[in-house]
Structures are given as structure tokens and as C-alpha cells.
């Protein structure tokens, strides 16, 4: 494996990503082009949770996928989150595509994964970038690379449904109300989604993921949804790897199965080999 800290020149300024590139296996005596997962961690639009960066990346690496961690634009004193955050996804896809040969990337298998606030960024991108009316408006049509599917963990979807709790923060995220509710811009061109959340999430109510799933269903977009009966917000892997030493509530054996479920779902979408066992 190679770990690359890269800087991408974006429309709104340069930003950094961390790439985890799988090595070719010499024993094969043939090259293998791998899928890529681009990970957008949570953090309430104010920071990026490390529990949803490297640990998530390594889990997908173990399943035979390159992984890219994208620390998208968050709220600062002089910047809103949008539209920069979704433009950074497009620019990251373009960056990956341009070096596909060098790193043996299968550009037909580019997957976006977002958690909490990062889930809002990914869901919004999935809605806007595939919406023929809006993608040009937000300058998402000027590079190469298209995602094939998305994975959402306890995502914020609608900024008026529980998180954030005040109008001022919504304005700091974006004053553009078109980008407040990802479910409202879904079309039939949106990419398939795997979504999971817990029913007892006290920070981002499950109503968020339900609204997005219902919008995908109405549009005829393939979706798999898992609502676990209980669990805190921000479970990440929900196992010992991402559980704080003094906060055992982040251990959740049923929810920890989400990774295996998502990988099997990717198999059914023909994005991972079907004969692989996880």
C-alpha cells in the first residue's frame, strides 16, 4: 500500500486529500484495476472526525478498494460549506481519473461514502451532480469522472430536520436553500445508495435518512436501507477500533455489521467481485 498526501488545485482554492493506494500483487503476473471509495467524514460541518477517516479507509482497503479521504470545506470565519464542498468532490473525481493508469483505477467503479455532515455533502452531490438542470449551475460538469454509487452513514439530509438546530448555522453552511435538503433535488438519474442509521440517533434524527430513501424510491433509484433499532450518533465502524476508551456506548455489534452489508450490496451492484467473502 502507498499513502499519498496530495494537494488538488480546486476552483475555490487548493485542498488536500489522503490517498491509500493498493499495490499490485506480483504473484498475479497481471494487473488489476481496483475500485475507489472517496470518504467524506462527519464533524458537524466544523471539523473532520478522525474516527471516520483512516479506520474507514483501511476497512475498505481490506475489501480490495483504493480509498481517498476528502476533508471537504467546512465552516470558517469567511467561508460557507457550499458550493465548495460538492465542487471538491467533482475535482477529486477528476484528479483520480487523470491518474487512473498510474494507480490502476477502474473509473467505472468510483464510490462516494459520507458520514453525518459528510453524508449531507455526498447526498447533495449525488442529487446535484446527476441533475441535468442543476449540475452546470453549480459547476459540477467541467471535469472527468463520475461516481457509480454512494454509501451514507447516519447522514444529515435536510438541514431543517433536527440538525442543525438554529437558522444561523444553516446560513453558515450555505445561504442557498436549494442545497439545504438533498432529497428535494433527487432525480431518476441519481446513483444507487446504501444508507444506514439508528432509530435512537439523538443528534441527526432518522427522519433525515428516511426522507432521502423515500425520494430515491419515488425516483426509481436502487437503494438499500438499514435502520438499526438503537445506537448513538457517530458510531463509525461501531467496533473497538472507533470506540472511545471511556465511551463503550459506541460499541454496537448489530450496527457494526453495516460494513459487511455495504460490501455485499456493492457486489450486487456489480461494483465488487460477486464471489468475494467479507
Short mmCIF file of C-alpha atoms in Angstrom, two decimals:
data_model
loop_
_atom_site.label_atom_id
_atom_site.label_comp_id
_atom_site.label_asym_id
_atom_site.label_seq_id
_atom_site.Cartn_x
_atom_site.Cartn_y
_atom_site.Cartn_z
CA UNK A 1 0.00 0.00 0.00
CA UNK A 2 1.11 3.54 -0.75
CA UNK A 3 -0.14 6.50 1.27
CA UNK A 4 -0.14 9.79 -0.60
CA UNK A 5 -0.85 13.22 0.84
CA UNK A 6 -1.90 15.18 -2.23
CA UNK A 7 -2.94 18.75 -2.91
CA UNK A 8 -5.62 19.35 -5.52
CA UNK A 9 -5.96 22.74 -7.19
CA UNK A 10 -9.66 23.48 -6.87
CA UNK A 11 -11.91 26.18 -8.23
CA UNK A 12 -12.19 27.79 -4.79
CA UNK A 13 -8.58 27.20 -3.80
CA UNK A 14 -6.34 24.22 -3.17
CA UNK A 15 -7.37 21.45 -0.80
CA UNK A 16 -5.71 18.31 0.49
CA UNK A 17 -6.68 14.65 0.28
CA UNK A 18 -5.09 11.49 1.62
CA UNK A 19 -4.97 8.59 -0.81
CA UNK A 20 -4.47 4.97 0.19
CA UNK A 21 -3.41 3.16 -2.98
CA UNK A 22 -3.38 -0.63 -3.14
CA UNK A 23 -0.22 -2.20 -4.58
CA UNK A 24 -0.35 -4.64 -7.43
CA UNK A 25 0.24 -8.25 -6.38
CA UNK A 26 3.26 -9.57 -8.26
CA UNK A 27 2.10 -13.18 -7.93
CA UNK A 28 -0.79 -12.48 -10.27
CA UNK A 29 1.54 -11.69 -13.20
CA UNK A 30 -1.26 -9.46 -14.45
CA UNK A 31 -2.51 -6.02 -13.49
CA UNK A 32 -5.72 -5.42 -11.59
CA UNK A 33 -7.74 -2.20 -11.77
CA UNK A 34 -9.37 -1.53 -8.40
CA UNK A 35 -12.46 0.45 -7.44
CA UNK A 36 -12.09 3.59 -5.33
CA UNK A 37 -14.07 4.81 -2.34
CA UNK A 38 -13.92 8.54 -1.55
CA UNK A 39 -14.67 9.13 2.13
CA UNK A 40 -16.23 12.33 3.49
CA UNK A 41 -16.09 12.19 7.30
CA UNK A 42 -18.52 13.81 9.70
CA UNK A 43 -17.85 16.61 12.15
CA UNK A 44 -20.90 18.87 12.22
CA UNK A 45 -19.61 20.94 9.28
CA UNK A 46 -16.97 22.45 11.61
CA UNK A 47 -14.20 19.78 11.62
CA UNK A 48 -13.46 16.28 10.27
CA UNK A 49 -13.78 13.36 12.68
CA UNK A 50 -10.70 11.15 12.53
CA UNK A 51 -12.84 8.19 13.58
CA UNK A 52 -14.35 8.34 10.09
CA UNK A 53 -11.14 8.75 8.11
CA UNK A 54 -8.29 6.22 8.31
CA UNK A 55 -10.28 3.48 10.14
CA UNK A 56 -12.96 3.55 7.43
CA UNK A 57 -10.35 3.72 4.67
CA UNK A 58 -8.48 0.68 5.99
CA UNK A 59 -11.67 -1.36 6.20
CA UNK A 60 -12.43 -0.72 2.54
CA UNK A 61 -8.81 -1.32 1.57
CA UNK A 62 -9.10 -4.77 3.12
CA UNK A 63 -12.01 -5.41 0.74
CA UNK A 64 -9.87 -4.62 -2.33
CA UNK A 65 -10.62 -0.94 -2.85
CA UNK A 66 -8.39 2.11 -3.09
CA UNK A 67 -9.51 4.72 -0.56
CA UNK A 68 -9.36 8.52 -0.62
CA UNK A 69 -10.15 10.66 2.43
CA UNK A 70 -11.55 14.03 1.41
CA UNK A 71 -11.54 16.75 4.11
CA UNK A 72 -14.12 18.91 2.33
CA UNK A 73 -14.73 22.60 3.04
CA UNK A 74 -16.16 23.27 6.50
CA UNK A 75 -17.47 26.45 8.12
CA UNK A 76 -14.79 29.10 8.62
CA UNK A 77 -14.86 32.77 9.50
CA UNK A 78 -15.06 33.74 5.84
CA UNK A 79 -16.35 30.65 4.02
CA UNK A 80 -19.52 28.61 3.86
CA UNK A 81 -19.52 24.88 3.21
CA UNK A 82 -21.37 25.04 -0.11
CA UNK A 83 -20.98 25.07 -3.01
CA UNK A 84 -17.23 24.47 -2.42
CA UNK A 85 -17.71 21.06 -0.76
CA UNK A 86 -19.54 19.50 -3.69
CA UNK A 87 -17.14 21.10 -6.16
CA UNK A 88 -14.30 19.44 -4.24
CA UNK A 89 -15.91 16.04 -4.78
CA UNK A 90 -16.08 16.71 -8.53
CA UNK A 91 -12.46 17.87 -8.52
CA UNK A 92 -11.37 14.79 -6.57
CA UNK A 93 -13.12 12.52 -9.07
CA UNK A 94 -11.35 14.39 -11.86
CA UNK A 95 -7.98 14.03 -10.08
CA UNK A 96 -8.48 10.29 -9.65
CA UNK A 97 -9.49 9.83 -13.27
CA UNK A 98 -6.41 11.62 -14.56
CA UNK A 99 -4.09 9.19 -12.77
CA UNK A 100 -6.15 6.06 -13.23
CA UNK A 101 -3.48 4.34 -15.31
CA UNK A 102 -0.72 5.13 -12.81
CA UNK A 103 -2.61 3.69 -9.83
CA UNK A 104 -4.66 1.04 -11.67
CA UNK A 105 -8.07 2.56 -11.01
CA UNK A 106 -11.30 1.25 -12.51
CA UNK A 107 -13.05 4.53 -13.30
CA UNK A 108 -16.38 2.77 -13.72
CA UNK A 109 -16.29 1.88 -10.02
CA UNK A 110 -15.90 5.16 -8.14
CA UNK A 111 -17.93 5.20 -4.92
CA UNK A 112 -18.67 8.04 -2.51
CA UNK A 113 -19.08 7.41 1.22
CA UNK A 114 -20.26 10.07 3.66
CA UNK A 115 -20.94 10.11 7.38
CA UNK A 116 -23.13 12.58 9.30
CA UNK A 117 -22.30 16.03 7.86
CA UNK A 118 -20.19 14.28 5.24
CA UNK A 119 -23.31 12.29 4.41
CA UNK A 120 -25.07 15.56 3.62
CA UNK A 121 -22.20 16.52 1.31
CA UNK A 122 -22.30 13.16 -0.51
CA UNK A 123 -26.10 13.01 -0.73
CA UNK A 124 -26.18 16.58 -2.02
CA UNK A 125 -23.55 15.78 -4.62
CA UNK A 126 -25.47 12.68 -5.69
CA UNK A 127 -28.57 14.81 -6.20
CA UNK A 128 -26.97 17.87 -7.82
CA UNK A 129 -24.27 16.27 -9.99
CA UNK A 130 -26.81 13.93 -11.60
CA UNK A 131 -29.48 16.62 -12.00
CA UNK A 132 -29.29 17.92 -15.57
CA UNK A 133 -30.81 21.24 -14.56
CA UNK A 134 -28.51 21.94 -11.62
CA UNK A 135 -25.10 20.38 -12.27
CA UNK A 136 -24.00 23.18 -14.60
CA UNK A 137 -25.33 25.84 -12.25
CA UNK A 138 -23.02 24.55 -9.51
CA UNK A 139 -20.10 23.94 -11.92
CA UNK A 140 -20.01 20.17 -11.45
CA UNK A 141 -19.80 19.39 -15.16
CA UNK A 142 -16.33 20.65 -16.00
CA UNK A 143 -14.13 17.65 -15.16
CA UNK A 144 -13.78 13.95 -15.77
CA UNK A 145 -15.03 11.17 -13.56
CA UNK A 146 -18.48 10.08 -12.43
CA UNK A 147 -19.40 8.22 -9.28
CA UNK A 148 -21.23 4.91 -9.58
CA UNK A 149 -22.85 4.64 -6.13
CA UNK A 150 -22.93 6.18 -2.66
CA UNK A 151 -22.78 4.89 0.91
CA UNK A 152 -24.30 7.02 3.68
CA UNK A 153 -23.88 6.51 7.43
CA UNK A 154 -26.27 8.40 9.75
CA UNK A 155 -26.41 11.25 7.22
CA UNK A 156 -27.76 14.72 7.70
CA UNK A 157 -30.04 15.15 4.69
CA UNK A 158 -32.35 18.07 5.39
CA UNK A 159 -30.88 20.95 7.38
CA UNK A 160 -34.33 21.83 8.69
CA UNK A 161 -34.93 18.40 10.26
CA UNK A 162 -33.15 18.33 13.60
CA UNK A 163 -29.59 19.26 12.65
CA UNK A 164 -28.50 21.97 12.85
CA UNK A 165 -30.84 23.32 15.48
CA UNK A 166 -30.66 27.00 14.54
CA UNK A 167 -31.10 29.13 11.43
CA UNK A 168 -27.78 30.93 11.91
CA UNK A 169 -25.81 27.71 11.48
CA UNK A 170 -27.80 26.83 8.37
CA UNK A 171 -26.75 30.15 6.90
CA UNK A 172 -23.12 29.40 7.78
CA UNK A 173 -23.39 26.08 5.96
CA UNK A 174 -24.97 27.81 2.97
CA UNK A 175 -27.49 30.59 2.41
CA UNK A 176 -28.57 28.71 -0.74
CA UNK A 177 -31.75 26.90 0.26
CA UNK A 178 -31.56 24.64 -2.81
CA UNK A 179 -28.71 22.86 -1.04
CA UNK A 180 -30.42 22.53 2.34
CA UNK A 181 -32.43 19.40 1.53
CA UNK A 182 -30.79 16.75 -0.63
CA UNK A 183 -34.00 14.78 -1.04
CA UNK A 184 -35.66 17.66 -2.87
CA UNK A 185 -33.21 17.62 -5.81
CA UNK A 186 -33.19 13.85 -6.42
CA UNK A 187 -33.98 12.72 -9.96
CA UNK A 188 -34.12 9.33 -11.61
CA UNK A 189 -30.50 9.89 -12.72
CA UNK A 190 -29.20 9.76 -9.14
CA UNK A 191 -26.80 6.89 -8.42
CA UNK A 192 -27.74 3.89 -6.24
CA UNK A 193 -27.40 4.33 -2.49
CA UNK A 194 -26.71 2.22 0.59
CA UNK A 195 -27.93 4.04 3.70
CA UNK A 196 -27.78 3.16 7.39
CA UNK A 197 -28.72 4.88 10.63
CA UNK A 198 -30.00 4.13 14.13
CA UNK A 199 -33.54 4.81 15.30
CA UNK A 200 -32.29 6.41 18.53
CA UNK A 201 -29.84 8.86 16.92
CA UNK A 202 -30.28 11.94 19.13
CA UNK A 203 -28.23 14.35 17.01
CA UNK A 204 -29.42 13.66 13.44
CA UNK A 205 -32.97 12.25 13.59
CA UNK A 206 -33.65 9.19 11.46
CA UNK A 207 -36.24 11.27 9.62
CA UNK A 208 -33.28 12.55 7.59
CA UNK A 209 -32.28 9.24 6.06
CA UNK A 210 -35.91 8.22 5.67
CA UNK A 211 -36.65 11.30 3.57
CA UNK A 212 -33.72 10.62 1.28
CA UNK A 213 -34.57 6.94 0.87
CA UNK A 214 -38.19 7.79 0.09
CA UNK A 215 -37.08 10.30 -2.54
CA UNK A 216 -34.83 7.69 -4.17
CA UNK A 217 -37.66 5.15 -4.16
CA UNK A 218 -40.07 7.61 -5.77
CA UNK A 219 -37.46 8.34 -8.45
CA UNK A 220 -36.89 4.64 -9.13
CA UNK A 221 -33.26 4.71 -7.94
CA UNK A 222 -31.92 1.46 -6.39
CA UNK A 223 -31.48 1.82 -2.63
CA UNK A 224 -30.82 -0.40 0.38
CA UNK A 225 -31.69 0.98 3.80
CA UNK A 226 -30.88 -0.31 7.29
CA UNK A 227 -32.38 1.36 10.36
CA UNK A 228 -30.84 -0.28 13.42
CA UNK A 229 -33.05 -0.26 16.50
CA UNK A 230 -30.70 1.60 18.80
CA UNK A 231 -27.34 3.31 18.87
CA UNK A 232 -25.65 6.67 19.28
CA UNK A 233 -24.88 9.11 16.52
CA UNK A 234 -21.39 8.82 15.06
CA UNK A 235 -20.81 5.10 15.52
CA UNK A 236 -18.26 4.96 12.66
CA UNK A 237 -17.25 1.27 12.49
CA UNK A 238 -19.18 0.64 15.74
CA UNK A 239 -16.44 -1.72 16.91
CA UNK A 240 -13.42 -1.46 19.22
CA UNK A 241 -11.37 0.34 16.55
CA UNK A 242 -13.50 3.51 16.61
CA UNK A 243 -14.86 3.32 20.16
CA UNK A 244 -13.55 5.88 22.65
CA UNK A 245 -11.80 4.10 25.56
CA UNK A 246 -14.20 5.66 28.09
CA UNK A 247 -17.38 5.60 25.99
CA UNK A 248 -18.47 1.98 25.48
CA UNK A 249 -21.81 3.11 24.03
CA UNK A 250 -20.01 3.46 20.71
CA UNK A 251 -19.66 -0.33 20.64
CA UNK A 252 -22.70 -1.67 18.80
CA UNK A 253 -22.43 -5.21 17.44
CA UNK A 254 -25.57 -5.13 15.26
CA UNK A 255 -24.66 -1.78 13.68
CA UNK A 256 -21.06 -2.91 13.17
CA UNK A 257 -22.41 -5.24 10.50
CA UNK A 258 -23.05 -2.23 8.24
CA UNK A 259 -19.65 -2.59 6.57
CA UNK A 260 -20.26 -6.20 5.55
CA UNK A 261 -23.77 -5.30 4.43
CA UNK A 262 -22.46 -2.42 2.33
CA UNK A 263 -19.78 -4.58 0.72
CA UNK A 264 -22.33 -7.26 -0.20
CA UNK A 265 -24.55 -4.51 -1.61
CA UNK A 266 -21.64 -3.30 -3.75
CA UNK A 267 -21.35 -6.84 -5.04
CA UNK A 268 -25.00 -6.81 -6.06
CA UNK A 269 -24.38 -3.52 -7.86
CA UNK A 270 -21.54 -5.27 -9.78
CA UNK A 271 -19.02 -2.90 -8.18
CA UNK A 272 -17.14 -5.65 -6.33
CA UNK A 273 -16.49 -9.26 -7.37
CA UNK A 274 -19.50 -11.39 -6.55
CA UNK A 275 -17.52 -14.40 -5.36
CA UNK A 276 -15.75 -12.44 -2.62
CA UNK A 277 -16.50 -13.24 1.00
CA UNK A 278 -16.24 -10.49 3.63
#
